[in-house]
């Protein structure tokens, strides 16, 4: 049974290095070795405990790395209960740890022997619980303190660990118990300056478990199972029956299909393969602009020529005529809404009229199938979309994970056949990493990985030469795909990761339970947005004084959502825009979000988007009305949209009657207590213990009022100051700012 406890600091540095939670002996019996922590956001963490009289009953001490990992703040209330490990599923056979210095400014070029470290690690942490992603402080011999991050773990069942069963394959786990015979592997973290000597990390081979449907493999189409089945039912099922049955029913076959969706999702590919699948005549493939001609009447004549062969065969054979397929790529180029094109030539209008007459006019044909493709369905004339013309309208959206597996298998089949795909390439893992990639972008990813692999075999000397043994050495590995993902191919409807991560470069300092509460409430709204039972759109306003860290918290929550589509909408991107252009830019962000199954939009500094000025006051009513509509609008059926907005002017938004558009409002306060300021200083690791003591004496008993953003700026300034003047300069700046109140 869980009981509440209060988060506290670790009583000593020695206990901090155990990476255990420190409890009082009265709180747990000797039989309890491990505990499960449950936060208010229902997050669960398992750790090993150590008992000490240095901590009072009812409190539980955590080191700084553990608090950062579990996102705990001093004074936070948590539920704690004993945890028992399952020997058949949670005993670690192998653990992989990323290594970096704990203090970036305190580094050394001295090498660390990973073989000795592996022995020392299991000796320091015998039968201790670890979780993937956990942060650890690690002291090896008398060298500099290291920061370890648990990257991955493998487990075997208890019989294999005892040696009673051999040949078992390891499997991955997120939580496990380290034993004395656990294999420990260290590897350098990204950007780490640690020098490691000894064995390197061995890559884990994961076998793909996906077997794509053979029909789609044969056709070269992946991820479009549902769409293809729907098209077959509507457009082709009637053509399977004999002409006599069709005539008896008086049935008219579907004559038109419109495939629409984002660029690169497989519209053209599907249209090309449909004709071959049906054993029809070779499809006529026409690019929209090719129809248009500079001579009067020639554009309409080009349309008539496309249907001439089908007309002639219909007259000769009647119901026994074969199927004629005409494919229009970029059909929006010639079928724009009539009257919408500027100029008085009327060429576009007459082309649309001619096409309408041929598909379903007075002398309509029953042996044609027109397939149109576009990513601008809104531009096509409405008369072309009614039943009898392009009546089957199918959205070819971004592929889901199963579809991405199919597409990756299609584009790697040749490499697998000829042994050019390394065993450490896991198609299932790549499909997980390519959220919101279109089919074309996945194909581009495979090409980029291939070019990276080939580049390794090029010798750059006085002239460019290819390794003579390239045929045998050429192998596309997992690292090639990772390089392509990071540097070469970015999804058009993907995450603005770099832009949003830049907003939280200094991390989130949980200086108060207020900040913890904002993060926990934000995660609850993320879960609400992800839930199948939710309305479809969840909008949250994060408000507070200027420089209180609202944008960083919004960015942190947006990244935590792990939605495939995460975009930042900020006034910085719209400097100089007219009101109309600004509305269009904001609407495009929302329209792009609707194309993804799960989307998150971070609207930063909403009052600046509205052009609000306190003198007057003035604001853009056009942008205000657009935002009100978009904040309340539900996404298409089956899609989920999460919106985070930030503002420093809640009262202004209230006057504009905008607060009712939000699901909830979260408040981010300024620092107001000396203890809060000291918490920030301790976690930023800028001042020594003596300097922290001096600052604590200067602000003891005084009021504090400063935003975390400005405080971090002053801390960064203090880093650049000489050590002997650092404290004085820092305190002076706070007093000048008015942050220290009498």
PDB file of C-alpha atoms in Angstrom, residues 570-584 586 603-627 646-647 649 652-653 656 658:
ATOM      1  CA  UNK A 570       5.750  32.796 -33.089  1.00  0.00           C
ATOM      2  CA  UNK A 571       5.593  36.540 -33.870  1.00  0.00           C
ATOM      3  CA  UNK A 572       9.282  36.418 -34.831  1.00  0.00           C
ATOM      4  CA  UNK A 573       8.349  34.541 -38.013  1.00  0.00           C
ATOM      5  CA  UNK A 574       5.770  37.155 -38.990  1.00  0.00           C
ATOM      6  CA  UNK A 575       7.636  40.438 -38.628  1.00  0.00           C
ATOM      7  CA  UNK A 576       6.426  42.837 -41.324  1.00  0.00           C
ATOM      8  CA  UNK A 577       3.422  40.706 -42.294  1.00  0.00           C
ATOM      9  CA  UNK A 578       0.140  42.386 -43.113  1.00  0.00           C
ATOM     10  CA  UNK A 579      -2.914  41.328 -41.121  1.00  0.00           C
ATOM     11  CA  UNK A 580      -4.111  39.125 -43.990  1.00  0.00           C
ATOM     12  CA  UNK A 581      -0.694  37.524 -44.492  1.00  0.00           C
ATOM     13  CA  UNK A 582      -0.434  36.863 -40.749  1.00  0.00           C
ATOM     14  CA  UNK A 583      -3.861  35.156 -40.723  1.00  0.00           C
ATOM     15  CA  UNK A 584      -2.829  32.994 -43.679  1.00  0.00           C
ATOM     16  CA  UNK A 586      -1.333  31.028 -38.764  1.00  0.00           C
ATOM     17  CA  UNK A 603       1.648  29.619 -30.043  1.00  0.00           C
ATOM     18  CA  UNK A 604       4.174  31.880 -28.334  1.00  0.00           C
ATOM     19  CA  UNK A 605       3.521  35.408 -27.064  1.00  0.00           C
ATOM     20  CA  UNK A 606      -0.078  35.553 -28.248  1.00  0.00           C
ATOM     21  CA  UNK A 607      -0.515  39.275 -27.527  1.00  0.00           C
ATOM     22  CA  UNK A 608       2.324  40.076 -29.945  1.00  0.00           C
ATOM     23  CA  UNK A 609       0.583  38.003 -32.617  1.00  0.00           C
ATOM     24  CA  UNK A 610      -2.457  40.195 -32.057  1.00  0.00           C
ATOM     25  CA  UNK A 611      -0.325  43.374 -32.527  1.00  0.00           C
ATOM     26  CA  UNK A 612      -1.426  44.536 -29.077  1.00  0.00           C
ATOM     27  CA  UNK A 613      -0.150  47.939 -27.968  1.00  0.00           C
ATOM     28  CA  UNK A 614      -0.971  49.403 -24.523  1.00  0.00           C
ATOM     29  CA  UNK A 615      -1.071  52.966 -25.861  1.00  0.00           C
ATOM     30  CA  UNK A 616      -4.475  53.337 -27.340  1.00  0.00           C
ATOM     31  CA  UNK A 617      -4.909  50.415 -26.797  1.00  0.00           C
ATOM     32  CA  UNK A 618      -4.679  48.819 -30.218  1.00  0.00           C
ATOM     33  CA  UNK A 619      -4.854  45.284 -31.585  1.00  0.00           C
ATOM     34  CA  UNK A 620      -5.606  43.387 -34.804  1.00  0.00           C
ATOM     35  CA  UNK A 621      -9.234  42.284 -34.759  1.00  0.00           C
ATOM     36  CA  UNK A 622      -8.724  40.237 -37.956  1.00  0.00           C
ATOM     37  CA  UNK A 623      -6.004  38.102 -36.345  1.00  0.00           C
ATOM     38  CA  UNK A 624      -8.012  37.889 -33.101  1.00  0.00           C
ATOM     39  CA  UNK A 625     -11.072  36.491 -34.876  1.00  0.00           C
ATOM     40  CA  UNK A 626      -8.930  34.036 -36.865  1.00  0.00           C
ATOM     41  CA  UNK A 627      -7.278  32.736 -33.684  1.00  0.00           C
ATOM     42  CA  UNK A 646       1.729  31.695 -23.815  1.00  0.00           C
ATOM     43  CA  UNK A 647       0.926  35.243 -22.728  1.00  0.00           C
ATOM     44  CA  UNK A 649      -1.232  39.811 -20.645  1.00  0.00           C
ATOM     45  CA  UNK A 652      -5.962  41.833 -22.051  1.00  0.00           C
ATOM     46  CA  UNK A 653      -7.059  38.433 -23.384  1.00  0.00           C
ATOM     47  CA  UNK A 656     -10.969  40.365 -25.698  1.00  0.00           C
ATOM     48  CA  UNK A 658     -10.474  35.034 -25.523  1.00  0.00           C
TER      49      UNK A 658
END
